[in-house]
Amino acid sequence: MTEHRREELLERVTDHVLAHGLIGLSLRPVAAAVGTSDRMLIYHFTSRDALVSAVVARTNERAMAAVAALPSAATVHDGVNQLWAAYRTEPLHSAMDVYCQAAVTGLIGREPYLTDARANGELWAGALRAYLVRCGAPTSRVARLVTLVDSALFGFHLDLITDDPAELAQGVDDLARAAEALARS
Amino acid sequence: MTEHRREELLERVTDHVLAHGLIGLSLRPVAAAVGTSDRMLIYHFTSRDALVSAVVARTNERAMAAVAALPSAATVHDGVNQLWAAYRTEPLHSAMDVYCQAAVTGLIGREPYLTDARANGELWAGALRAYLVRCGAPTSRVARLVTLVDSALFGFHLDLITDDPAELAQGVDDLARAAEALARS
DNA sequence: CGTCGAATGTAGCACATGCTACGTTTCGCT
DNA sequence: AGCGAAACGTAGCATGTGCTACATTCGACG
């Protein structure tokens, strides 16, 4: 049972997806990029859909690890701004891209994206909750804080295509102040 | 120069895309659904990419018209909540889905989605600005309000897959309060 | 040394894709 | 009536897709 070859391939495919996108992923190009064949990807992952599920899950694991590695901020306000800074640098930036792609594809009811997005969303919310608690959010308010901050930063990430980063930073700080106020209410 | 046939097809294709998604759109199925052939779609729109650009633009026009038709709320707080209610009902709900798909696909650098998302994002921001002004937002704050509200509601829409609508409504109201506070600062 | 299974290579199938070549119908306008 | 252009049908090409059948190499273990 040497399935550490599968593990190795998964790492490389995940790297490639983080760099080149999840939407429209097809076996032959990605196989060539990671130094194997479509034949082997099917052999180790049984189907294309199972491959993307595995990649999305692995991406989520990496993202949660990055959040867990973030130092605790003194206030919720600082915590939100620091979180946004993390969103804008690797490895979280690309992970957010992939998560957005999975979420949107799930949004229109396509499997396995829908199920994956739901499952990973739960885990991700847990990671955010732990982080906000570390930043001093009271447990009575942390649920509302998570929905507000998670959703909003999600949207800010998407608006990186259109908007000026400086404007977005201002928007994030406005959000951070609202979160701070909510934490203290 | 009777190109009103193209117009008719565009309306029908847009309806179909709003119902079935933009990602992975392929000519033959959509052609069959709207009662024509792939041959004719290419004939009227010259290429698949030009078709999706036209569909995204048309969707955006419809969405902006829906926002323009919204009654003015008494406060920014009420305006944001009313806007979210509009996001959750047709025609805006499906339009947001399509816009999310275009934005995410543009996020990973794929054309023509990137250019389209940028162009439509500008127009959309203008529509939101007009709406918020109607709801009493001071012109000195309306730019910040637009980035905050647009991005955040964007993210809330995506989180509809995962989260409980009631929780999200709470989150939106938290956002609305923050927007109100920002408008009055 | 021989054996068994994991890992891989080669070929290919059935189907879907965007797009084109070529011919035909339809219809408004003079 | 007749002419030109818009609109459409049929057939097909080249390429890409997920996946499979079959044969082969390689290395650990008895």
CSV table of C-alpha atoms (C1' of nucleotides) in Angstrom, one decimal:
chain,number,residue,atom,x,y,z
A,1,MET,CA,0.0,0.0,0.0
A,2,THR,CA,2.4,2.6,-1.2
A,3,GLU,CA,0.0,5.3,-2.0
A,4,HIS,CA,2.6,8.0,-1.3
A,5,ARG,CA,2.9,8.3,-5.0
A,6,ARG,CA,-0.7,9.6,-5.1
A,7,GLU,CA,0.2,12.0,-2.3
A,8,GLU,CA,3.1,13.3,-4.4
A,9,LEU,CA,1.0,13.8,-7.5
A,10,LEU,CA,-1.7,15.5,-5.5
A,11,GLU,CA,0.7,18.0,-4.1
A,12,ARG,CA,2.0,18.8,-7.6
A,13,VAL,CA,-1.4,19.0,-9.2
A,14,THR,CA,-2.6,21.3,-6.4
A,15,ASP,CA,0.4,23.5,-7.1
A,16,HIS,CA,-0.5,23.6,-10.7
A,17,VAL,CA,-4.1,24.4,-10.1
A,18,LEU,CA,-3.2,27.2,-7.7
A,19,ALA,CA,-1.2,28.7,-10.4
A,20,HIS,CA,-3.4,28.1,-13.4
A,21,GLY,CA,-6.9,27.8,-12.2
A,22,LEU,CA,-9.5,25.1,-11.5
A,23,ILE,CA,-12.2,26.0,-14.0
A,24,GLY,CA,-11.9,23.9,-17.1
A,25,LEU,CA,-9.1,21.8,-15.7
A,26,SER,CA,-8.4,18.9,-18.1
A,27,LEU,CA,-6.3,15.8,-17.5
A,28,ARG,CA,-3.8,15.8,-20.3
A,29,PRO,CA,-2.4,19.3,-19.9
A,30,VAL,CA,-2.1,19.1,-16.1
A,31,ALA,CA,-0.6,15.6,-16.4
A,32,ALA,CA,2.0,16.9,-18.7
A,33,ALA,CA,2.7,19.8,-16.4
A,34,VAL,CA,3.3,17.6,-13.4
A,35,GLY,CA,5.3,15.0,-15.3
A,36,THR,CA,2.9,12.2,-15.7
A,37,SER,CA,0.0,11.1,-17.9
A,38,ASP,CA,-3.8,11.3,-17.9
A,39,ARG,CA,-3.7,7.5,-17.6
A,40,MET,CA,-1.9,7.8,-14.2
A,41,LEU,CA,-4.1,10.5,-12.9
A,42,ILE,CA,-7.1,8.3,-13.4
A,43,TYR,CA,-5.3,5.4,-12.0
A,44,HIS,CA,-4.5,7.2,-8.8
A,45,PHE,CA,-7.7,9.2,-8.4
A,46,THR,CA,-10.2,7.0,-10.2
A,47,SER,CA,-11.9,9.9,-12.0
A,48,ARG,CA,-11.5,13.6,-13.0
A,49,ASP,CA,-14.2,14.6,-10.5
A,50,ALA,CA,-12.5,12.8,-7.7
A,51,LEU,CA,-9.3,14.6,-8.6
A,52,VAL,CA,-10.8,18.1,-8.4
A,53,SER,CA,-12.4,17.1,-5.1
A,54,ALA,CA,-9.0,16.1,-3.7
A,55,VAL,CA,-7.4,19.2,-5.0
A,56,VAL,CA,-10.0,21.5,-3.5
A,57,ALA,CA,-9.7,19.7,-0.2
A,58,ARG,CA,-5.9,20.0,-0.2
A,59,THR,CA,-6.1,23.6,-1.0
A,60,ASN,CA,-8.5,24.2,1.9
A,61,GLU,CA,-6.1,22.4,4.2
A,62,ARG,CA,-3.3,24.6,3.2
A,63,ALA,CA,-5.4,27.7,3.6
A,64,MET,CA,-6.5,26.8,7.1
A,65,ALA,CA,-3.0,26.0,8.1
A,66,ALA,CA,-2.0,29.5,6.9
A,67,VAL,CA,-4.7,31.1,9.0
A,68,ALA,CA,-3.7,29.0,12.0
A,69,ALA,CA,-0.1,30.2,11.6
A,70,LEU,CA,-1.2,33.8,11.7
A,71,PRO,CA,-0.1,35.6,14.9
A,72,SER,CA,-3.0,36.8,17.2
A,73,ALA,CA,-3.8,40.5,16.8
A,74,ALA,CA,-4.5,42.7,19.8
A,75,THR,CA,-8.0,43.7,18.6
A,76,VAL,CA,-10.6,42.4,16.2
A,77,HIS,CA,-10.1,45.5,14.2
A,78,ASP,CA,-6.4,44.7,13.7
A,79,GLY,CA,-7.2,41.0,13.2
A,80,VAL,CA,-9.4,41.8,10.3
A,81,ASN,CA,-6.9,44.0,8.6
A,82,GLN,CA,-4.1,41.5,9.2
A,83,LEU,CA,-6.4,38.8,7.8
A,84,TRP,CA,-6.9,40.8,4.6
A,85,ALA,CA,-3.1,41.3,4.3
A,86,ALA,CA,-2.8,37.6,4.5
A,87,TYR,CA,-5.5,37.1,1.8
A,88,ARG,CA,-3.4,39.3,-0.5
A,89,THR,CA,-0.2,37.3,-0.2
A,90,GLU,CA,0.7,33.7,-0.9
A,91,PRO,CA,-0.2,31.1,-0.1
A,92,LEU,CA,-3.7,32.4,0.8
A,93,HIS,CA,-4.2,34.5,-2.3
A,94,SER,CA,-4.1,31.6,-4.7
A,95,ALA,CA,-6.1,29.5,-2.3
A,96,MET,CA,-8.8,32.1,-2.3
A,97,ASP,CA,-8.9,32.1,-6.1
A,98,VAL,CA,-9.4,28.3,-6.1
A,99,TYR,CA,-12.0,28.5,-3.4
A,100,CYS,CA,-13.9,31.2,-5.3
A,101,GLN,CA,-13.8,29.0,-8.4
A,102,ALA,CA,-15.2,26.0,-6.5
A,103,ALA,CA,-17.8,28.1,-4.8
A,104,VAL,CA,-19.1,29.8,-8.0
A,105,THR,CA,-19.2,26.5,-9.9
A,106,GLY,CA,-21.2,25.1,-7.0
A,107,LEU,CA,-23.4,28.1,-7.0
A,108,ILE,CA,-24.9,26.9,-10.3
A,109,GLY,CA,-25.5,23.5,-8.9
A,110,ARG,CA,-22.6,21.6,-10.5
A,111,GLU,CA,-21.1,18.6,-8.8
A,112,PRO,CA,-18.8,17.8,-7.2
A,113,TYR,CA,-18.2,21.5,-6.7
A,114,LEU,CA,-21.4,22.1,-4.7
A,115,THR,CA,-20.7,19.4,-2.1
A,116,ASP,CA,-17.1,20.3,-1.9
A,117,ALA,CA,-17.7,24.0,-1.4
A,118,ARG,CA,-20.2,23.2,1.3
A,119,ALA,CA,-17.9,20.9,3.2
A,120,ASN,CA,-14.9,23.1,2.9
A,121,GLY,CA,-16.9,26.2,3.8
A,122,GLU,CA,-17.8,24.6,7.2
A,123,LEU,CA,-14.1,23.8,7.9
A,124,TRP,CA,-13.0,27.3,6.8
A,125,ALA,CA,-15.6,29.0,9.0
A,126,GLY,CA,-14.2,27.0,11.9
A,127,ALA,CA,-10.7,28.2,11.2
A,128,LEU,CA,-11.8,31.8,11.0
A,129,ARG,CA,-13.7,31.4,14.2
A,130,ALA,CA,-10.6,30.2,16.0
A,131,TYR,CA,-8.6,33.1,14.6
A,132,LEU,CA,-11.1,35.7,15.7
A,133,VAL,CA,-11.4,34.3,19.2
A,134,ARG,CA,-7.6,34.5,19.4
A,135,CYS,CA,-7.9,38.2,18.5
A,136,GLY,CA,-10.3,38.8,21.4
A,137,ALA,CA,-13.7,38.3,19.9
A,138,PRO,CA,-16.2,37.3,22.6
A,139,THR,CA,-17.8,33.9,22.1
A,140,SER,CA,-21.2,35.5,22.2
A,141,ARG,CA,-20.5,37.5,19.1
A,142,VAL,CA,-18.0,35.3,17.2
A,143,ALA,CA,-20.7,33.6,15.1
A,144,ARG,CA,-22.0,36.9,13.7
A,145,LEU,CA,-18.5,38.1,13.3
A,146,VAL,CA,-17.5,35.1,11.2
A,147,THR,CA,-20.4,35.4,8.8
A,148,LEU,CA,-19.8,39.1,8.4
A,149,VAL,CA,-16.0,39.0,8.0
A,150,ASP,CA,-15.9,35.8,5.9
A,151,SER,CA,-18.5,36.9,3.4
A,152,ALA,CA,-17.2,40.5,3.1
A,153,LEU,CA,-13.5,39.6,2.6
A,154,PHE,CA,-14.7,37.0,0.1
A,155,GLY,CA,-16.3,39.8,-1.9
A,156,PHE,CA,-13.3,42.1,-1.5
A,157,HIS,CA,-11.1,39.4,-3.0
A,158,LEU,CA,-13.4,39.2,-6.0
A,159,ASP,CA,-13.4,42.9,-6.5
A,160,LEU,CA,-9.6,42.9,-6.8
A,161,ILE,CA,-10.2,42.5,-10.6
A,162,THR,CA,-12.0,45.8,-10.8
A,163,ASP,CA,-11.1,48.1,-7.9
A,164,ASP,CA,-8.0,49.9,-6.9
A,165,PRO,CA,-6.2,48.1,-4.0
A,166,ALA,CA,-6.0,51.3,-2.0
A,167,GLU,CA,-9.7,51.8,-2.2
A,168,LEU,CA,-10.3,48.2,-1.2
A,169,ALA,CA,-7.9,48.6,1.8
A,170,GLN,CA,-10.0,51.5,2.9
A,171,GLY,CA,-13.1,49.4,2.5
A,172,VAL,CA,-11.6,46.6,4.5
A,173,ASP,CA,-10.7,49.0,7.3
A,174,ASP,CA,-14.3,50.3,7.3
A,175,LEU,CA,-15.3,46.6,7.7
A,176,ALA,CA,-12.7,46.1,10.4
A,177,ARG,CA,-14.2,49.0,12.4
A,178,ALA,CA,-17.7,47.6,12.0
A,179,ALA,CA,-16.4,44.2,13.3
A,180,GLU,CA,-14.7,45.9,16.2
A,181,ALA,CA,-17.9,47.7,17.1
A,182,LEU,CA,-19.9,44.4,16.8
A,183,ALA,CA,-17.4,42.6,19.0
A,184,ARG,CA,-17.8,45.2,21.7
A,185,SER,CA,-21.6,45.6,21.6
B,1,MET,CA,-29.7,45.6,-41.9
B,2,THR,CA,-32.3,43.7,-40.0
B,3,GLU,CA,-30.2,42.6,-37.1
B,4,HIS,CA,-33.2,42.3,-34.8
B,5,ARG,CA,-32.9,38.6,-35.2
B,6,ARG,CA,-29.6,38.8,-33.4
B,7,GLU,CA,-31.3,40.8,-30.7
B,8,GLU,CA,-34.0,38.1,-30.3
B,9,LEU,CA,-31.4,35.3,-30.1
B,10,LEU,CA,-29.4,37.3,-27.5
B,11,GLU,CA,-32.4,37.7,-25.3
B,12,ARG,CA,-33.2,34.0,-25.4
B,13,VAL,CA,-29.6,32.9,-24.9
B,14,THR,CA,-29.3,35.3,-22.0
B,15,ASP,CA,-32.4,33.8,-20.4
B,16,HIS,CA,-30.9,30.4,-20.8
B,17,VAL,CA,-27.6,31.4,-19.3
B,18,LEU,CA,-29.3,33.0,-16.4
B,19,ALA,CA,-31.0,29.7,-15.7
B,20,HIS,CA,-28.3,27.3,-16.5
B,21,GLY,CA,-25.0,29.0,-15.9
B,22,LEU,CA,-22.2,30.7,-17.9
B,23,ILE,CA,-19.3,28.5,-17.1
B,24,GLY,CA,-18.7,25.8,-19.6
B,25,LEU,CA,-21.3,27.2,-22.0
B,26,SER,CA,-21.2,25.4,-25.3
B,27,LEU,CA,-22.8,26.3,-28.5
B,28,ARG,CA,-24.8,23.2,-29.5
B,29,PRO,CA,-26.8,22.7,-26.3
B,30,VAL,CA,-27.6,26.3,-25.9
B,31,ALA,CA,-28.6,26.6,-29.6
B,32,ALA,CA,-30.9,23.7,-29.2
B,33,ALA,CA,-32.4,25.2,-26.1
B,34,VAL,CA,-33.3,28.5,-27.8
B,35,GLY,CA,-34.4,26.9,-31.0
B,36,THR,CA,-31.6,27.5,-33.4
B,37,SER,CA,-28.2,25.9,-34.4
B,38,ASP,CA,-24.6,26.5,-33.5
B,39,ARG,CA,-24.2,27.5,-37.1
B,40,MET,CA,-26.6,30.4,-36.6
B,41,LEU,CA,-25.0,31.5,-33.3
B,42,ILE,CA,-21.7,31.8,-34.9
B,43,TYR,CA,-23.3,33.6,-37.9
B,44,HIS,CA,-24.9,36.2,-35.7
B,45,PHE,CA,-22.2,36.6,-33.1
B,46,THR,CA,-19.0,35.6,-35.1
B,47,SER,CA,-17.5,33.6,-32.2
B,48,ARG,CA,-18.3,31.9,-29.0
B,49,ASP,CA,-16.3,34.4,-27.0
B,50,ALA,CA,-18.2,37.3,-28.6
B,51,LEU,CA,-21.4,35.5,-27.6
B,52,VAL,CA,-20.5,35.3,-24.0
B,53,SER,CA,-19.4,38.9,-24.0
B,54,ALA,CA,-22.7,39.9,-25.4
B,55,VAL,CA,-24.6,37.8,-22.8
B,56,VAL,CA,-22.6,39.2,-19.9
B,57,ALA,CA,-23.2,42.8,-21.1
B,58,ARG,CA,-26.9,42.1,-21.6
B,59,THR,CA,-27.1,40.6,-18.1
B,60,ASN,CA,-25.5,43.6,-16.6
B,61,GLU,CA,-27.9,45.9,-18.4
B,62,ARG,CA,-30.8,44.0,-16.9
B,63,ALA,CA,-29.3,44.1,-13.5
B,64,MET,CA,-28.6,47.8,-13.6
B,65,ALA,CA,-32.2,48.4,-14.8
B,66,ALA,CA,-33.4,46.4,-11.8
B,67,VAL,CA,-31.4,48.5,-9.4
B,68,ALA,CA,-32.6,51.7,-11.0
B,69,ALA,CA,-36.2,50.5,-10.6
B,70,LEU,CA,-35.7,50.1,-6.8
B,71,PRO,CA,-37.6,52.6,-4.7
B,72,SER,CA,-35.4,55.0,-2.7
B,73,ALA,CA,-35.1,54.0,0.9
B,74,ALA,CA,-35.2,56.5,3.7
B,75,THR,CA,-31.8,55.7,5.1
B,76,VAL,CA,-28.6,54.0,3.9
B,77,HIS,CA,-29.3,51.3,6.5
B,78,ASP,CA,-32.6,50.5,5.0
B,79,GLY,CA,-31.2,50.9,1.5
B,80,VAL,CA,-28.6,48.2,2.0
B,81,ASN,CA,-31.1,45.8,3.5
B,82,GLN,CA,-33.5,46.5,0.6
B,83,LEU,CA,-30.7,46.0,-1.9
B,84,TRP,CA,-29.9,42.6,-0.3
B,85,ALA,CA,-33.6,41.6,-0.6
B,86,ALA,CA,-33.4,42.5,-4.3
B,87,TYR,CA,-30.3,40.4,-4.7
B,88,ARG,CA,-32.2,37.4,-3.4
B,89,THR,CA,-35.1,37.7,-5.8
B,90,GLU,CA,-35.3,37.6,-9.6
B,91,PRO,CA,-34.1,39.1,-11.8
B,92,LEU,CA,-31.2,40.2,-9.8
B,93,HIS,CA,-30.4,36.8,-8.2
B,94,SER,CA,-29.6,35.1,-11.4
B,95,ALA,CA,-27.8,38.1,-12.7
B,96,MET,CA,-25.5,38.0,-9.7
B,97,ASP,CA,-24.8,34.4,-10.4
B,98,VAL,CA,-23.7,35.2,-13.9
B,99,TYR,CA,-21.7,38.2,-12.8
B,100,CYS,CA,-19.9,36.0,-10.2
B,101,GLN,CA,-19.1,33.5,-12.8
B,102,ALA,CA,-17.7,36.1,-15.2
B,103,ALA,CA,-15.7,37.7,-12.3
B,104,VAL,CA,-14.2,34.5,-11.1
B,105,THR,CA,-13.2,33.4,-14.6
B,106,GLY,CA,-11.6,36.7,-15.1
B,107,LEU,CA,-9.9,36.4,-11.8
B,108,ILE,CA,-7.7,33.7,-13.2
B,109,GLY,CA,-6.9,35.8,-16.2
B,110,ARG,CA,-9.1,34.2,-18.8
B,111,GLU,CA,-10.4,36.3,-21.7
B,112,PRO,CA,-12.9,37.7,-22.6
B,113,TYR,CA,-14.1,37.4,-19.0
B,114,LEU,CA,-11.4,39.6,-17.5
B,115,THR,CA,-12.1,42.5,-19.8
B,116,ASP,CA,-15.8,42.1,-19.5
B,117,ALA,CA,-15.8,41.8,-15.8
B,118,ARG,CA,-13.8,45.0,-15.5
B,119,ALA,CA,-16.0,47.0,-17.9
B,120,ASN,CA,-19.2,45.8,-16.3
B,121,GLY,CA,-17.9,46.3,-12.8
B,122,GLU,CA,-17.4,50.0,-13.6
B,123,LEU,CA,-21.0,50.4,-14.9
B,124,TRP,CA,-22.4,48.4,-12.0
B,125,ALA,CA,-20.5,50.6,-9.4
B,126,GLY,CA,-22.1,53.6,-11.1
B,127,ALA,CA,-25.6,52.1,-10.7
B,128,LEU,CA,-24.9,51.4,-7.0
B,129,ARG,CA,-23.6,54.9,-6.5
B,130,ALA,CA,-26.8,56.4,-7.9
B,131,TYR,CA,-28.9,54.1,-5.7
B,132,LEU,CA,-27.0,55.0,-2.5
B,133,VAL,CA,-27.2,58.7,-3.3
B,134,ARG,CA,-31.0,58.3,-3.7
B,135,CYS,CA,-31.0,56.7,-0.2
B,136,GLY,CA,-29.4,59.8,1.3
B,137,ALA,CA,-25.7,58.9,1.2
B,138,PRO,CA,-23.6,62.1,1.2
B,139,THR,CA,-21.5,62.5,-1.9
B,140,SER,CA,-18.4,62.8,0.2
B,141,ARG,CA,-18.8,59.3,1.5
B,142,VAL,CA,-20.6,57.6,-1.4
B,143,ALA,CA,-17.4,56.2,-3.0
B,144,ARG,CA,-16.3,54.4,0.2
B,145,LEU,CA,-19.9,53.2,0.7
B,146,VAL,CA,-20.0,51.7,-2.8
B,147,THR,CA,-16.7,49.7,-2.4
B,148,LEU,CA,-17.8,48.5,1.0
B,149,VAL,CA,-21.4,47.6,0.1
B,150,ASP,CA,-20.7,46.2,-3.3
B,151,SER,CA,-17.9,44.0,-2.2
B,152,ALA,CA,-19.6,42.8,0.9
B,153,LEU,CA,-22.9,41.9,-0.7
B,154,PHE,CA,-21.0,40.2,-3.4
B,155,GLY,CA,-19.4,37.9,-0.8
B,156,PHE,CA,-22.8,37.4,0.9
B,157,HIS,CA,-24.2,36.2,-2.3
B,158,LEU,CA,-21.5,33.6,-2.7
B,159,ASP,CA,-21.9,32.4,0.8
B,160,LEU,CA,-25.5,31.5,0.1
B,161,ILE,CA,-24.2,28.1,-0.8
B,162,THR,CA,-22.9,27.4,2.6
B,163,ASP,CA,-24.7,29.6,5.1
B,164,ASP,CA,-28.1,29.8,6.6
B,165,PRO,CA,-30.1,32.6,5.0
B,166,ALA,CA,-31.1,33.9,8.4
B,167,GLU,CA,-27.5,34.1,9.5
B,168,LEU,CA,-26.7,35.9,6.3
B,169,ALA,CA,-29.6,38.4,6.8
B,170,GLN,CA,-28.2,39.1,10.3
B,171,GLY,CA,-24.7,39.7,8.7
B,172,VAL,CA,-26.2,42.0,6.0
B,173,ASP,CA,-27.9,44.0,8.7
B,174,ASP,CA,-24.6,44.3,10.6
B,175,LEU,CA,-23.2,45.6,7.3
B,176,ALA,CA,-26.1,48.0,6.8
B,177,ARG,CA,-25.5,49.5,10.3
B,178,ALA,CA,-21.8,49.9,9.5
B,179,ALA,CA,-22.8,51.6,6.2
B,180,GLU,CA,-25.2,53.9,8.0
B,181,ALA,CA,-22.5,54.8,10.5
B,182,LEU,CA,-20.0,55.5,7.7
B,183,ALA,CA,-22.6,57.7,5.9
B,184,ARG,CA,-23.0,59.8,9.0
B,185,SER,CA,-19.3,60.1,10.0
C,1,DC,C1',15.7,-16.9,-7.9
C,2,DG,C1',11.0,-16.4,-8.7
C,3,DT,C1',6.7,-14.1,-7.9
C,4,DC,C1',3.2,-10.9,-7.2
C,5,DG,C1',1.5,-6.5,-7.3
C,6,DA,C1',2.2,-1.5,-7.8
C,7,DA,C1',3.3,1.7,-11.4
C,8,DT,C1',3.7,3.0,-16.0
C,9,DG,C1',3.6,3.1,-21.4
C,10,DT,C1',1.0,2.7,-25.8
C,11,DA,C1',-3.2,2.8,-28.5
C,12,DG,C1',-7.4,3.8,-29.0
C,13,DC,C1',-12.6,4.4,-28.5
C,14,DA,C1',-16.8,7.2,-28.4
C,15,DC,C1',-18.1,11.6,-28.0
C,16,DA,C1',-18.1,16.8,-27.8
C,17,DT,C1',-16.1,21.1,-29.1
C,18,DG,C1',-15.6,25.6,-32.1
C,19,DC,C1',-15.9,26.6,-36.6
C,20,DT,C1',-16.3,26.3,-41.9
C,21,DA,C1',-17.7,25.2,-46.9
C,22,DC,C1',-21.4,25.1,-49.7
C,23,DG,C1',-25.9,25.2,-51.0
C,24,DT,C1',-30.8,26.6,-50.3
C,25,DT,C1',-34.8,29.3,-48.8
C,26,DT,C1',-37.1,33.6,-47.6
C,27,DC,C1',-38.4,38.2,-48.1
C,28,DG,C1',-38.4,43.2,-48.7
C,29,DC,C1',-37.8,46.6,-52.3
C,30,DT,C1',-37.8,48.6,-56.8
D,1,DA,C1',-41.7,40.0,-61.5
D,2,DG,C1',-37.0,39.8,-60.3
D,3,DC,C1',-33.0,40.9,-57.7
D,4,DG,C1',-30.0,41.0,-53.7
D,5,DA,C1',-29.3,40.2,-49.2
D,6,DA,C1',-30.4,38.2,-44.9
D,7,DA,C1',-31.3,33.8,-42.8
D,8,DC,C1',-30.9,29.1,-42.4
D,9,DG,C1',-29.9,23.7,-43.2
D,10,DT,C1',-26.5,19.9,-44.0
D,11,DA,C1',-22.3,17.9,-43.6
D,12,DG,C1',-18.0,17.8,-42.1
D,13,DC,C1',-13.1,18.8,-40.3
D,14,DA,C1',-9.6,19.1,-36.8
D,15,DT,C1',-8.9,18.9,-32.3
D,16,DG,C1',-9.7,17.9,-27.4
D,17,DT,C1',-12.2,15.2,-23.9
D,18,DG,C1',-12.6,11.4,-20.1
D,19,DC,C1',-11.7,6.9,-19.8
D,20,DT,C1',-10.3,1.9,-21.0
D,21,DA,C1',-7.9,-2.4,-22.8
D,22,DC,C1',-3.7,-4.5,-22.9
D,23,DA,C1',0.9,-5.2,-22.3
D,24,DT,C1',5.2,-4.1,-19.8
D,25,DT,C1',8.7,-2.7,-16.3
D,26,DC,C1',10.3,-2.5,-11.7
D,27,DG,C1',11.2,-3.5,-7.1
D,28,DA,C1',10.2,-5.7,-2.6
D,29,DC,C1',9.5,-10.1,-0.4
D,30,DG,C1',9.3,-15.2,0.1
